mmCIF file of C-alpha atoms in Angstrom:
data_model
loop_
_atom_site.group_PDB
_atom_site.id
_atom_site.type_symbol
_atom_site.label_atom_id
_atom_site.label_comp_id
_atom_site.label_asym_id
_atom_site.label_seq_id
_atom_site.Cartn_x
_atom_site.Cartn_y
_atom_site.Cartn_z
ATOM 1 C CA ASP A 1 1.494 -63.404 10.968
ATOM 2 C CA GLY A 2 0.699 -64.231 7.356
ATOM 3 C CA GLY A 3 1.791 -67.560 6.063
ATOM 4 C CA ILE A 4 1.067 -71.137 5.151
ATOM 5 C CA THR A 5 0.327 -73.576 7.942
ATOM 6 C CA GLN A 6 0.616 -77.310 7.538
ATOM 7 C CA SER A 7 -0.459 -79.577 10.316
ATOM 8 C CA PRO A 8 0.554 -81.783 11.883
ATOM 9 C CA LYS A 9 4.340 -81.728 11.399
ATOM 10 C CA TYR A 10 4.579 -85.498 11.888
ATOM 11 C CA LEU A 11 1.830 -88.015 11.157
ATOM 12 C CA PHE A 12 1.721 -91.769 11.594
ATOM 13 C CA ARG A 13 -0.897 -94.053 10.085
ATOM 14 C CA LYS A 14 -1.471 -97.735 9.638
ATOM 15 C CA GLU A 15 -1.369 -99.190 6.168
ATOM 16 C CA GLY A 16 -4.771 -99.232 4.480
ATOM 17 C CA GLN A 17 -6.096 -96.130 6.228
ATOM 18 C CA ASN A 18 -6.898 -92.894 4.469
ATOM 19 C CA VAL A 19 -5.308 -89.800 5.984
ATOM 20 C CA THR A 20 -5.935 -86.094 5.361
ATOM 21 C CA LEU A 21 -3.182 -83.497 5.525
ATOM 22 C CA SER A 22 -4.149 -79.933 6.313
ATOM 23 C CA CYS A 23 -2.924 -76.818 4.504
ATOM 24 C CA GLU A 24 -4.210 -73.359 5.413
ATOM 25 C CA GLN A 25 -3.013 -69.972 4.155
ATOM 26 C CA ASN A 26 -3.964 -66.461 5.226
ATOM 27 C CA LEU A 27 -2.108 -64.728 2.391
ATOM 28 C CA ASN A 28 -5.228 -64.339 0.259
ATOM 29 C CA HIS A 29 -3.517 -66.321 -2.493
ATOM 30 C CA ASP A 30 -5.636 -67.716 -5.300
ATOM 31 C CA ALA A 31 -3.428 -70.670 -6.204
ATOM 32 C CA MET A 32 -2.407 -73.575 -3.990
ATOM 33 C CA TYR A 33 -0.244 -76.625 -4.631
ATOM 34 C CA TRP A 34 0.684 -79.979 -3.092
ATOM 35 C CA TYR A 35 4.094 -81.554 -3.554
ATOM 36 C CA ARG A 36 5.639 -84.799 -2.406
ATOM 37 C CA GLN A 37 9.328 -85.246 -1.558
ATOM 38 C CA ASP A 38 11.103 -88.574 -1.117
ATOM 39 C CA PRO A 39 14.511 -88.833 0.601
ATOM 40 C CA GLY A 40 17.308 -87.287 -1.450
ATOM 41 C CA GLN A 41 14.938 -86.260 -4.222
ATOM 42 C CA GLY A 42 13.411 -83.046 -5.494
ATOM 43 C CA LEU A 43 9.741 -82.186 -5.076
ATOM 44 C CA ARG A 44 7.060 -83.617 -7.358
ATOM 45 C CA LEU A 45 3.689 -81.970 -8.001
ATOM 46 C CA ILE A 46 0.627 -83.926 -6.850
ATOM 47 C CA TYR A 47 -2.315 -81.530 -7.349
ATOM 48 C CA TYR A 48 -2.845 -77.832 -7.785
ATOM 49 C CA SER A 49 -5.726 -75.397 -7.661
ATOM 50 C CA GLN A 50 -5.823 -72.013 -9.363
ATOM 51 C CA ILE A 51 -9.184 -70.979 -7.939
ATOM 52 C CA VAL A 52 -11.826 -72.101 -5.450
ATOM 53 C CA ASN A 53 -13.835 -75.175 -6.481
ATOM 54 C CA ASP A 54 -11.369 -76.069 -9.207
ATOM 55 C CA PHE A 55 -8.227 -78.214 -9.184
ATOM 56 C CA GLN A 56 -6.027 -80.163 -11.590
ATOM 57 C CA LYS A 57 -3.848 -83.244 -11.383
ATOM 58 C CA GLY A 58 -0.122 -82.831 -11.258
ATOM 59 C CA ASP A 59 2.500 -85.366 -12.232
ATOM 60 C CA ILE A 60 1.794 -87.954 -9.527
ATOM 61 C CA ALA A 61 -1.907 -87.640 -8.624
ATOM 62 C CA GLU A 62 -2.712 -91.362 -8.433
ATOM 63 C CA GLY A 63 -3.745 -92.400 -4.937
ATOM 64 C CA TYR A 64 -4.413 -88.824 -3.787
ATOM 65 C CA SER A 65 -7.467 -86.566 -3.679
ATOM 66 C CA VAL A 66 -7.997 -82.895 -2.869
ATOM 67 C CA SER A 67 -10.760 -80.359 -2.375
ATOM 68 C CA ARG A 68 -10.822 -76.571 -2.583
ATOM 69 C CA GLU A 69 -14.056 -75.409 -0.967
ATOM 70 C CA LYS A 70 -12.494 -72.302 0.576
ATOM 71 C CA LYS A 71 -9.797 -70.001 -0.730
ATOM 72 C CA GLU A 72 -7.655 -70.437 2.356
ATOM 73 C CA SER A 73 -7.782 -74.221 2.593
ATOM 74 C CA PHE A 74 -6.520 -77.023 0.329
ATOM 75 C CA PRO A 75 -6.556 -80.382 2.170
ATOM 76 C CA LEU A 76 -4.864 -83.434 0.673
ATOM 77 C CA THR A 77 -6.147 -86.953 1.303
ATOM 78 C CA VAL A 78 -3.708 -89.808 0.921
ATOM 79 C CA THR A 79 -5.860 -92.819 0.128
ATOM 80 C CA SER A 80 -5.172 -96.496 0.637
ATOM 81 C CA ALA A 81 -4.640 -96.718 -3.126
ATOM 82 C CA GLN A 82 -1.364 -94.830 -2.832
ATOM 83 C CA LYS A 83 1.237 -97.600 -2.872
ATOM 84 C CA ASN A 84 4.107 -95.746 -1.193
ATOM 85 C CA PRO A 85 2.562 -93.025 0.958
ATOM 86 C CA THR A 86 5.481 -92.518 3.341
ATOM 87 C CA ALA A 87 7.020 -89.185 2.314
ATOM 88 C CA PHE A 88 7.447 -85.512 3.139
ATOM 89 C CA TYR A 89 4.436 -83.504 1.889
ATOM 90 C CA LEU A 90 4.684 -79.809 1.123
ATOM 91 C CA CYS A 91 1.950 -77.304 0.441
ATOM 92 C CA ALA A 92 2.552 -74.032 -1.410
ATOM 93 C CA SER A 93 0.567 -71.024 -2.545
ATOM 94 C CA SER A 94 1.010 -68.156 -4.971
ATOM 95 C CA PRO A 95 -1.012 -64.984 -5.513
ATOM 96 C CA ASP A 96 -1.438 -65.634 -9.215
ATOM 97 C CA ARG A 97 0.058 -67.512 -12.119
ATOM 98 C CA GLU A 98 2.926 -65.064 -12.569
ATOM 99 C CA THR A 99 4.248 -64.853 -9.032
ATOM 100 C CA GLU A 100 6.588 -67.174 -7.193
ATOM 101 C CA ALA A 101 5.217 -69.755 -4.786
ATOM 102 C CA PHE A 102 5.643 -69.762 -1.022
ATOM 103 C CA PHE A 103 5.916 -73.050 0.838
ATOM 104 C CA GLY A 104 4.716 -74.329 4.172
ATOM 105 C CA GLN A 105 6.980 -76.267 6.526
ATOM 106 C CA GLY A 106 5.702 -79.655 5.486
ATOM 107 C CA THR A 107 4.125 -82.747 7.014
ATOM 108 C CA ARG A 108 6.172 -85.905 7.329
ATOM 109 C CA LEU A 109 3.845 -88.872 6.879
ATOM 110 C CA THR A 110 4.898 -92.337 7.940
ATOM 111 C CA VAL A 111 2.697 -95.304 7.127
ATOM 112 C CA VAL A 112 3.449 -98.500 9.008
ATOM 113 C CA ASP B 1 9.519 -77.981 -19.779
ATOM 114 C CA ALA B 2 13.246 -77.201 -19.877
ATOM 115 C CA LYS B 3 15.502 -79.408 -17.808
ATOM 116 C CA THR B 4 18.276 -78.085 -15.590
ATOM 117 C CA THR B 5 21.633 -79.594 -14.667
ATOM 118 C CA GLN B 6 23.379 -78.721 -11.411
ATOM 119 C CA PRO B 7 26.403 -80.146 -9.592
ATOM 120 C CA THR B 8 25.371 -82.583 -6.890
ATOM 121 C CA SER B 9 27.350 -80.874 -4.142
ATOM 122 C CA MET B 10 29.663 -77.947 -3.424
ATOM 123 C CA ASP B 11 31.640 -76.614 -0.497
ATOM 124 C CA CYS B 12 32.230 -72.993 0.392
ATOM 125 C CA ALA B 13 34.230 -71.321 3.157
ATOM 126 C CA GLU B 14 32.284 -69.113 5.528
ATOM 127 C CA GLY B 15 32.500 -65.454 4.513
ATOM 128 C CA ARG B 16 33.429 -66.233 0.926
ATOM 129 C CA ALA B 17 31.160 -65.951 -2.090
ATOM 130 C CA ALA B 18 29.288 -69.092 -3.087
ATOM 131 C CA ASN B 19 28.788 -69.439 -6.846
ATOM 132 C CA LEU B 20 26.245 -72.097 -7.796
ATOM 133 C CA PRO B 21 26.053 -72.932 -11.514
ATOM 134 C CA CYS B 22 23.073 -74.206 -13.475
ATOM 135 C CA ASN B 23 22.794 -75.333 -17.081
ATOM 136 C CA HIS B 24 19.471 -74.973 -18.885
ATOM 137 C CA SER B 25 20.449 -75.297 -22.532
ATOM 138 C CA THR B 26 16.902 -76.057 -23.761
ATOM 139 C CA ILE B 27 15.280 -73.017 -22.157
ATOM 140 C CA SER B 28 12.564 -71.319 -24.210
ATOM 141 C CA GLY B 29 12.076 -67.607 -24.732
ATOM 142 C CA ASN B 30 9.208 -67.265 -22.250
ATOM 143 C CA GLU B 31 10.759 -69.354 -19.482
ATOM 144 C CA TYR B 32 12.110 -67.815 -16.310
ATOM 145 C CA VAL B 33 15.009 -69.084 -14.202
ATOM 146 C CA TYR B 34 14.037 -69.504 -10.544
ATOM 147 C CA TRP B 35 16.160 -70.389 -7.557
ATOM 148 C CA TYR B 36 14.853 -71.913 -4.344
ATOM 149 C CA ARG B 37 16.696 -73.404 -1.406
ATOM 150 C CA GLN B 38 15.672 -76.011 1.125
ATOM 151 C CA ILE B 39 17.198 -76.316 4.536
ATOM 152 C CA HIS B 40 16.948 -79.834 5.894
ATOM 153 C CA SER B 41 13.372 -80.920 6.705
ATOM 154 C CA GLN B 42 11.888 -77.501 5.945
ATOM 155 C CA GLY B 43 9.847 -76.135 3.058
ATOM 156 C CA PRO B 44 11.710 -74.602 0.107
ATOM 157 C CA GLN B 45 12.416 -70.878 0.304
ATOM 158 C CA TYR B 46 12.252 -68.619 -2.733
ATOM 159 C CA ILE B 47 15.532 -66.807 -3.423
ATOM 160 C CA ILE B 48 15.426 -64.994 -6.750
ATOM 161 C CA HIS B 49 14.321 -65.262 -10.366
ATOM 162 C CA GLY B 50 15.110 -63.701 -13.736
ATOM 163 C CA LEU B 51 14.304 -63.806 -17.420
ATOM 164 C CA LYS B 52 17.211 -62.226 -19.324
ATOM 165 C CA ASN B 53 18.818 -59.581 -17.182
ATOM 166 C CA ASN B 54 20.957 -60.089 -14.120
ATOM 167 C CA GLU B 55 19.046 -59.671 -10.884
ATOM 168 C CA THR B 56 20.013 -58.837 -7.317
ATOM 169 C CA ASN B 57 18.089 -58.798 -4.077
ATOM 170 C CA GLU B 58 18.929 -58.877 -0.388
ATOM 171 C CA MET B 59 19.671 -62.587 -0.495
ATOM 172 C CA ALA B 60 21.591 -63.184 -3.692
ATOM 173 C CA SER B 61 22.502 -62.226 -7.247
ATOM 174 C CA LEU B 62 21.508 -64.092 -10.371
ATOM 175 C CA ILE B 63 23.726 -63.947 -13.431
ATOM 176 C CA ILE B 64 22.182 -65.248 -16.662
ATOM 177 C CA THR B 65 24.383 -65.708 -19.740
ATOM 178 C CA GLU B 66 23.511 -63.784 -22.855
ATOM 179 C CA ASP B 67 22.325 -66.924 -24.670
ATOM 180 C CA ARG B 68 20.312 -67.855 -21.531
ATOM 181 C CA LYS B 69 21.641 -71.405 -21.593
ATOM 182 C CA SER B 70 23.176 -71.174 -18.153
ATOM 183 C CA SER B 71 23.040 -69.109 -14.988
ATOM 184 C CA THR B 72 24.892 -68.664 -11.703
ATOM 185 C CA LEU B 73 23.451 -67.933 -8.292
ATOM 186 C CA ILE B 74 25.831 -65.920 -6.137
ATOM 187 C CA LEU B 75 25.619 -65.723 -2.363
ATOM 188 C CA PRO B 76 28.087 -62.888 -1.746
ATOM 189 C CA HIS B 77 29.136 -63.700 1.831
ATOM 190 C CA ALA B 78 28.113 -67.242 2.695
ATOM 191 C CA THR B 79 27.293 -68.061 6.312
ATOM 192 C CA LEU B 80 26.766 -71.400 8.035
ATOM 193 C CA ARG B 81 23.016 -70.770 7.795
ATOM 194 C CA ASP B 82 23.285 -70.876 3.993
ATOM 195 C CA THR B 83 23.991 -74.603 4.136
ATOM 196 C CA ALA B 84 21.093 -76.090 2.166
ATOM 197 C CA VAL B 85 20.044 -77.746 -1.088
ATOM 198 C CA TYR B 86 19.729 -75.160 -3.849
ATOM 199 C CA TYR B 87 17.334 -75.796 -6.707
ATOM 200 C CA CYS B 88 17.565 -74.130 -10.103
ATOM 201 C CA ILE B 89 14.204 -74.319 -11.860
ATOM 202 C CA VAL B 90 13.074 -73.203 -15.283
ATOM 203 C CA ARG B 91 9.445 -72.176 -15.286
ATOM 204 C CA PRO B 92 7.266 -70.957 -18.127
ATOM 205 C CA ALA B 93 5.421 -67.694 -17.663
ATOM 206 C CA PHE B 94 1.963 -67.952 -16.096
ATOM 207 C CA GLN B 95 2.671 -71.226 -14.318
ATOM 208 C CA GLY B 96 2.714 -69.845 -10.784
ATOM 209 C CA GLY B 97 3.776 -72.519 -8.357
ATOM 210 C CA LYS B 98 3.907 -75.334 -10.889
ATOM 211 C CA LEU B 99 7.580 -76.074 -10.539
ATOM 212 C CA ILE B 100 9.686 -78.984 -11.742
ATOM 213 C CA PHE B 101 12.374 -79.687 -9.174
ATOM 214 C CA GLY B 102 15.565 -81.560 -10.010
ATOM 215 C CA GLN B 103 17.880 -82.913 -7.332
ATOM 216 C CA GLY B 104 19.588 -79.572 -6.720
ATOM 217 C CA THR B 105 23.033 -78.730 -5.378
ATOM 218 C CA GLU B 106 23.837 -79.477 -1.759
ATOM 219 C CA LEU B 107 25.887 -76.514 -0.574
ATOM 220 C CA SER B 108 27.964 -76.975 2.577
ATOM 221 C CA VAL B 109 29.342 -73.808 4.117
ATOM 222 C CA LYS B 110 32.295 -74.631 6.333
ATOM 223 C CA PRO B 111 33.881 -72.535 9.107
#
């Protein structure tokens, strides 16, 4: 089936460790996005990529890094510089800049 | 980007129409109105979008006022599975998945 796969669904890490969240899509979409959601809040854009080997910062990029080496993959690294990393992380993709985005099921990261 | 205002929560009886309002008084001419919903602990799901005209699909109808300053999402026959947070988002053309989410409306469909 075509779709966006985020893994794992739940992730636990110790404070001070970097952690990488996976996002893979087989929809042949050019654009991919990472969002963060805190309890009771809407989503906020972290990074986005319109094309392979290119990406831009969103509204809350500090403490995060991304890469886009392949069209189908857009991993997000939460670094130790991110002060409040515990959150629900959502990946999305869209075919182009005009079309609506489709979301994965999210990864819930807990840092202890 | 235009900001949207939605009620924090709403209730609806199962089988009745759910009408979710959204104000976007600062919307620009090239900005679309999008609606997404998010069931607890899942990724948001696209519902519908429009520019000026009313739109309908298999999930819902979108009514946009003539001055485009407000819109209403209509779920014609709400079911318990429609219980979710509904987000109204104004998005400029050519922005793809760059969306600015507010806090949305928490819709509770009750038996």
